[in-house]
Amino acid sequence: TLFCPTVKQRCNSMMEANHDGEFGCTLKELRSLMELRGAEAISKIGESYGDVQGLCNRLKTSPTDGLSGQPTDIEKRKTVFGQNFIPPKKPKTFLQLVWEALQDVTLIILEVAAVVSLGLSFYKPPDAERDHCGKAAGGVEDENEAEAGWIEGAAILLSVICVVLVTAFNDWSKEKQFRGLQSRIEQEQKFTVVRGGQVIQIPVAEIVVGDIAQVKYGDLLPADGVLIQGNDLKIDESSLTGESDHVKKTQEKDPMLLSGTHVMEGSGKMVVTAVGVNSQTGIIFTLLGSDKKQDGSVENRKKAKAQDGAAMEMQPLNSDEGADAEEKKKANLPKKEKSVLQGKLTKLAVQIGKAGLVMSAITVIILVVLFVVDTFWIQNLPWIKDCTPIYIQFFVKFFIIGVTVLVVAVPEGLPLAVTISLAYSVKKMMKDNNLVRHLDACETMGNATAICSDKTGTLTMNRMTVVQAYVAEKHFKKVPEPENIPSSTLDVLILGIAVNCAYTTKIMPPEKEGGLPRQVGNKTECALLGFSNDLKRDYQNIRNEIPEEKLYKVYTFNSVRKSMSTVLKMADGSYRMFSKGASEILLKKCYKILTANGEPKVFRPRDRDDMVKKVIEPMASEGLRTICLAYRDFPVSEGEPDWDSETDILTGLTCICVVGIEDPVRPEVPDAIRKCQRAGITVRMVTGDNINTARAIATKCGILQPGDDFLCLEGKEFNRRIRNEKGEIEQERIDKIWPKLRVLARSSPTDKHTLVKGIIDSTVAEQRQVVAVTGDGTNDGPALKKADVGFAMGIAGTDVAKEASDIILTDDNFSSIVKAVMWGRNVYDSISKFLQFQLTVNVVAVIVAFTGACITQDSPLKAVQMLWVNLIMDTFASLALATEPPTEALLLRKPYGRNKPLISRTMMKNILGQGVFQLIIIFTLLFAGEKLFDIDSGRDAPLHAPPSEHYTIVFNTFVLMQLFNEINARKIHGERNVFEGIFNNLIFCSIVFGTFIIQIVIVQFGGKPFSCVALSIDQWLWCTFLGFGSLLWGQVISTIPTSRLKFLKTAGHGTQKEEIPDEELEELEDMDEIDHAERELRRGQILWFRGLNRIQTQMDVVSAFQSGTSFQGALRRQASNSSQQQHDIRVVNAFRSSISLYEGLEKPESRTSIHNFMTHPEFRIEDSEPHIPLIDDTDAEDDAPTKRNSASPRNNNNAVESSNHLLPEGTKSGTPSAPGSPLHSLETSL
């Protein structure tokens, strides 16, 4: 190739600039080349390098053999052109995490209080005035007691430091785990390159400039490159350009392939020209100052951040969605909602936090009032200036007590428990072949009610073999001997198989002696290549004769064509095309068939029907996949056909043979599916195979039982049933089908997506369905993203599928999904166990501190002791209870679903029962302990009094009761045996044991900082005995049937979209996400105002009618509140159309609704409830279209619609807020 001298000069000067001028082009040149597109790029390659071949020569690589693969050469390329690696952001240092943990509000309050207390303890008023300050201040006889005043402040600071370090350490180790996980995901990603003439797979990071990479359907391109040879290559460049149309890549028009883009169809080879930070994606990420690889952990780090703020009522976990939203914006798909569990927990934590805040405020107020009344009123003392510091010291002490009540009340262990539980599960799930990419997927899996699984590779082994064939007019039940087939037919057959299978598909010798040969590439094609080997012919010889470059044209397989064709140019200038594809599709295009002597004869439609009945259906009913092989000749006389009009090309074929390919069911699948069904999870099979094959396999797996009335549909029929006349999909139609549907055959990726979306959005079942989906193909991306949990196949899956998924199955096995369900349920149960334990402690500690403070003017549990209790019950208990290993028993119950409360009635019974027991014991000890144990009373001690035995016993008993109750908390469904499997969990045992030892140390040697005195042996025994009592009491509680205790309420429901009234949605429009916590705080007020408002308005309307005046008066009050205004206009319109306002309320079903409202104070909306036609209801067309229109004049329908537009983007995809809730009915009836 000739270069203009200027280019040559420029190259040379550049080479000198580059430290070793080995290569004919520099990094900078290549970078600028990759920034061009289409025609510009081609002309640039033309003028600089001549053609792509010239570029390869400059890069010292061969388009056919690739790089030599010598380590020195590879290293040199890495130094000159960079590595294919985008450096990750630095992880947060430990100190940064400590700083973040310190941001927690409750801790800051404590720190301030401790510092004030410290400062005041060093101030000593002159002794003489001491007595004037009231009797509470007197009574410090001992000098060195006063000296010890600083200890309490210091101890509080110390325990704060402890809590902070523990939190930071947890975050740090979590971070480390994510990095490990991330790097594992990266190492698993391999790419196919040609080196030294051999096709090998190397890790993506090892790719260097000059490598010849083979790209195929479903790849995520790891580096930039220029196309050398391509077949029908189409690329989705939306990740870089934002254009969703697939871009066709050819050497002539647009050969530039960019990293980070997805291959949607076709295949090809490219020479790599830019890697790592110099590739297009790398450049973007360098600009962002971050990197692509870490987006998983960035997201999770956000989560961690949200979760280490312990005071959850101060900052509800809404920063979770931050990173998620960023990621999802890129994918511009509706973002998934906050995970079910997190929603419930946030809500619960806020409720508990509010209660704690109120309690602590009341405690402080009572203490202060009692003190002031006592000192200045009963003792009648004046406020003396000298005494001010002493009074302040008292107030600080009261404040500290208040704060400790708050600290104990706020369950900051909750986020910790969730995180630990999830992190632990994720780590263990690795061993069960589940690689979790998004933490909350693990927990969502526990709620799954439906699994839509692929057939090939998930339910079956994905080792395809040809077992039957129809060739030369005979149906062979096993692979025929080559002698039984005419040689002409055999030659055509073998040639067609060899060239019309992707050249990346091969059969390799087995790794071990006597093993099965390895199948590389597309498994269906492997079966055909194996068939050619069984016919004693070697396909490799043909491939060596006709290398991939010589193929004239290739129509690659895609989900629309469902066939693949390759065109060869013959020596005489004619063309021959080989096709293979699904038999029922290709046979329609055949008009000849090869006979027993190898001659083609006419193949009429009725012959075809015969063949379908006699050959294809019998094969399919045995679960075989049928593939038709055919060919077509284009003679020279006809000239060159128009290759782009596929319909004209792919017709008039001659059928060579039809083969039946078996893909045996994995042996462990039927058992796994039985487990799923027992666990209340419906398994559906979605496959591209024909319906008979699908039905046969489904029966083998146990998805279909003989004699059940379940549906098996084909994609076409499914589409026909769910669409209305206009061809739009209707949710109601889907609702009629999906509950019965078990097999969807011949389905396209869009059908899969439609089905998943239809099941998720459906409201017919009593609980909203949580759907898991498995997928391996590129086209499964949308369905995987839409599903609540997407599983991608680790082995057969394409990169695109893995990108879109939440969990990667590293062994492609269905039974791993069952393991995921087990772990997910375990997470849920772990958190419930923790809650049961935590709430008991909270209730007891808060009540003790509160009543103690009010009666004895001093909390029986001191600040430092409270912090220790807090540490045990939060941090340690979350570790101990969150790491329980799962058991098979978890699969015996039905899934919880979205509306199941976190705290069931059984748990509530346990919490209240244990709480009552502990309170009785502690109050007995507190008010009668000195008599029982014959010791001095610890009540009414002065300000800096030394610790008393009495209070030490109270504290010790309290802690021991918690320890024993921790064992009770291991079971939440009211089981008897709480010790079952306790030794399987070493962490639990060691924590309980460790806590006990530390407790001994604290009591015996804690002294002043912990306000403890050493106890004698029998006092210890009594404390331990009382603690052990909680185990015995637990047995008593579990004897009482929960069903008797009607008064118990559940707590911790998820919030549903429908619960949010319109008015509130409008107020929420400024916020990015509907924040459950905020709503909790405001809901009460809103209800009141709205209730009053509505009564008033309706009164006004009535009076307006009576006086016959205009409606203006009635509506003026509402001017500020637009939606209220519309509501009232609706009321008025209802009157105008002379419908009784109460018509809706006279129907019997509405009564149940109001009754429901009374019995469920949580405003739960049960989806199955009949909708009641009310004036409020305007979304008649969304829901059941019955009896609705009567009560709601159509002309003011905009009210609800308007509130829908104001939903934040993320919630758009949810159901429209349906004012059919009992809540509305009650208000309207007011």
mmCIF file with all atom_site columns, C-alpha atoms in Angstrom, residues 48-113:
data_model
loop_
_atom_site.group_PDB
_atom_site.id
_atom_site.type_symbol
_atom_site.label_atom_id
_atom_site.label_alt_id
_atom_site.label_comp_id
_atom_site.label_asym_id
_atom_site.label_entity_id
_atom_site.label_seq_id
_atom_site.pdbx_PDB_ins_code
_atom_site.Cartn_x
_atom_site.Cartn_y
_atom_site.Cartn_z
_atom_site.occupancy
_atom_site.B_iso_or_equiv
_atom_site.pdbx_formal_charge
_atom_site.auth_seq_id
_atom_site.auth_comp_id
_atom_site.auth_asym_id
_atom_site.auth_atom_id
_atom_site.pdbx_PDB_model_num
ATOM 1  C CA . SER A 1 48  ? -3.318  6.180   6.836  1.00 0.00 ? 48  SER A CA 1
ATOM 2  C CA . TYR A 1 49  ? -3.041  2.439   6.465  1.00 0.00 ? 49  TYR A CA 1
ATOM 3  C CA . GLY A 1 50  ? -4.417  1.521   3.061  1.00 0.00 ? 50  GLY A CA 1
ATOM 4  C CA . ASP A 1 51  ? -6.899  -0.937  4.466  1.00 0.00 ? 51  ASP A CA 1
ATOM 5  C CA . VAL A 1 52  ? -7.568  -3.022  7.538  1.00 0.00 ? 52  VAL A CA 1
ATOM 6  C CA . GLN A 1 53  ? -4.893  -5.467  6.417  1.00 0.00 ? 53  GLN A CA 1
ATOM 7  C CA . GLY A 1 54  ? -2.429  -2.562  6.458  1.00 0.00 ? 54  GLY A CA 1
ATOM 8  C CA . LEU A 1 55  ? -3.514  -1.660  9.962  1.00 0.00 ? 55  LEU A CA 1
ATOM 9  C CA . CYS A 1 56  ? -2.921  -5.260  11.064 1.00 0.00 ? 56  CYS A CA 1
ATOM 10 C CA . ASN A 1 57  ? 0.553   -5.193  9.541  1.00 0.00 ? 57  ASN A CA 1
ATOM 11 C CA . ARG A 1 58  ? 1.348   -1.977  11.379 1.00 0.00 ? 58  ARG A CA 1
ATOM 12 C CA . LEU A 1 59  ? 0.183   -3.584  14.598 1.00 0.00 ? 59  LEU A CA 1
ATOM 13 C CA . LYS A 1 60  ? 2.314   -6.625  13.759 1.00 0.00 ? 60  LYS A CA 1
ATOM 14 C CA . THR A 1 61  ? -0.544  -9.081  13.813 1.00 0.00 ? 61  THR A CA 1
ATOM 15 C CA . SER A 1 62  ? -2.102  -11.479 11.326 1.00 0.00 ? 62  SER A CA 1
ATOM 16 C CA . PRO A 1 63  ? -5.850  -11.433 10.613 1.00 0.00 ? 63  PRO A CA 1
ATOM 17 C CA . THR A 1 64  ? -5.919  -15.241 10.374 1.00 0.00 ? 64  THR A CA 1
ATOM 18 C CA . ASP A 1 65  ? -3.406  -16.358 13.003 1.00 0.00 ? 65  ASP A CA 1
ATOM 19 C CA . GLY A 1 66  ? -3.568  -13.467 15.457 1.00 0.00 ? 66  GLY A CA 1
ATOM 20 C CA . LEU A 1 67  ? -0.667  -12.593 17.733 1.00 0.00 ? 67  LEU A CA 1
ATOM 21 C CA . SER A 1 68  ? 2.121   -15.048 18.395 1.00 0.00 ? 68  SER A CA 1
ATOM 22 C CA . GLY A 1 69  ? 1.138   -15.040 22.066 1.00 0.00 ? 69  GLY A CA 1
ATOM 23 C CA . GLN A 1 70  ? 4.741   -14.815 23.303 1.00 0.00 ? 70  GLN A CA 1
ATOM 24 C CA . PRO A 1 71  ? 4.880   -13.287 26.781 1.00 0.00 ? 71  PRO A CA 1
ATOM 25 C CA . THR A 1 72  ? 7.511   -10.689 25.781 1.00 0.00 ? 72  THR A CA 1
ATOM 26 C CA . ASP A 1 73  ? 5.390   -9.455  22.888 1.00 0.00 ? 73  ASP A CA 1
ATOM 27 C CA . ILE A 1 74  ? 2.259   -9.298  25.058 1.00 0.00 ? 74  ILE A CA 1
ATOM 28 C CA . GLU A 1 75  ? 4.096   -7.385  27.803 1.00 0.00 ? 75  GLU A CA 1
ATOM 29 C CA . LYS A 1 76  ? 5.501   -4.938  25.282 1.00 0.00 ? 76  LYS A CA 1
ATOM 30 C CA . ARG A 1 77  ? 2.034   -4.263  23.926 1.00 0.00 ? 77  ARG A CA 1
ATOM 31 C CA . LYS A 1 78  ? 0.758   -3.698  27.452 1.00 0.00 ? 78  LYS A CA 1
ATOM 32 C CA . THR A 1 79  ? 3.462   -1.111  28.123 1.00 0.00 ? 79  THR A CA 1
ATOM 33 C CA . VAL A 1 80  ? 2.988   0.705   24.816 1.00 0.00 ? 80  VAL A CA 1
ATOM 34 C CA . PHE A 1 81  ? -0.792  0.652   24.462 1.00 0.00 ? 81  PHE A CA 1
ATOM 35 C CA . GLY A 1 82  ? -1.933  0.066   28.039 1.00 0.00 ? 82  GLY A CA 1
ATOM 36 C CA . GLN A 1 83  ? -3.770  -2.790  29.717 1.00 0.00 ? 83  GLN A CA 1
ATOM 37 C CA . ASN A 1 84  ? -7.405  -3.666  29.276 1.00 0.00 ? 84  ASN A CA 1
ATOM 38 C CA . PHE A 1 85  ? -8.289  -2.622  32.775 1.00 0.00 ? 85  PHE A CA 1
ATOM 39 C CA . ILE A 1 86  ? -10.018 0.428   34.155 1.00 0.00 ? 86  ILE A CA 1
ATOM 40 C CA . PRO A 1 87  ? -8.528  1.206   37.557 1.00 0.00 ? 87  PRO A CA 1
ATOM 41 C CA . PRO A 1 88  ? -11.192 1.157   40.265 1.00 0.00 ? 88  PRO A CA 1
ATOM 42 C CA . LYS A 1 89  ? -11.808 4.028   42.618 1.00 0.00 ? 89  LYS A CA 1
ATOM 43 C CA . LYS A 1 90  ? -9.915  3.814   45.867 1.00 0.00 ? 90  LYS A CA 1
ATOM 44 C CA . PRO A 1 91  ? -11.942 2.165   48.599 1.00 0.00 ? 91  PRO A CA 1
ATOM 45 C CA . LYS A 1 92  ? -12.947 4.247   51.593 1.00 0.00 ? 92  LYS A CA 1
ATOM 46 C CA . THR A 1 93  ? -10.297 4.193   54.246 1.00 0.00 ? 93  THR A CA 1
ATOM 47 C CA . PHE A 1 94  ? -11.133 2.896   57.681 1.00 0.00 ? 94  PHE A CA 1
ATOM 48 C CA . LEU A 1 95  ? -10.975 6.439   59.064 1.00 0.00 ? 95  LEU A CA 1
ATOM 49 C CA . GLN A 1 96  ? -13.514 7.676   56.531 1.00 0.00 ? 96  GLN A CA 1
ATOM 50 C CA . LEU A 1 97  ? -15.854 4.919   57.609 1.00 0.00 ? 97  LEU A CA 1
ATOM 51 C CA . VAL A 1 98  ? -15.324 5.850   61.255 1.00 0.00 ? 98  VAL A CA 1
ATOM 52 C CA . TRP A 1 99  ? -16.140 9.447   60.387 1.00 0.00 ? 99  TRP A CA 1
ATOM 53 C CA . GLU A 1 100 ? -19.312 8.312   58.631 1.00 0.00 ? 100 GLU A CA 1
ATOM 54 C CA . ALA A 1 101 ? -20.381 6.231   61.619 1.00 0.00 ? 101 ALA A CA 1
ATOM 55 C CA . LEU A 1 102 ? -19.871 9.274   63.850 1.00 0.00 ? 102 LEU A CA 1
ATOM 56 C CA . GLN A 1 103 ? -22.411 11.231  61.813 1.00 0.00 ? 103 GLN A CA 1
ATOM 57 C CA . ASP A 1 104 ? -25.159 9.371   63.586 1.00 0.00 ? 104 ASP A CA 1
ATOM 58 C CA . VAL A 1 105 ? -27.501 11.749  65.403 1.00 0.00 ? 105 VAL A CA 1
ATOM 59 C CA . THR A 1 106 ? -28.060 9.807   68.610 1.00 0.00 ? 106 THR A CA 1
ATOM 60 C CA . LEU A 1 107 ? -24.346 9.292   69.020 1.00 0.00 ? 107 LEU A CA 1
ATOM 61 C CA . ILE A 1 108 ? -23.693 13.007  68.563 1.00 0.00 ? 108 ILE A CA 1
ATOM 62 C CA . ILE A 1 109 ? -26.269 13.855  71.239 1.00 0.00 ? 109 ILE A CA 1
ATOM 63 C CA . LEU A 1 110 ? -24.570 11.385  73.570 1.00 0.00 ? 110 LEU A CA 1
ATOM 64 C CA . GLU A 1 111 ? -21.122 12.789  72.842 1.00 0.00 ? 111 GLU A CA 1
ATOM 65 C CA . VAL A 1 112 ? -22.268 16.320  73.619 1.00 0.00 ? 112 VAL A CA 1
ATOM 66 C CA . ALA A 1 113 ? -23.943 15.215  76.830 1.00 0.00 ? 113 ALA A CA 1
#
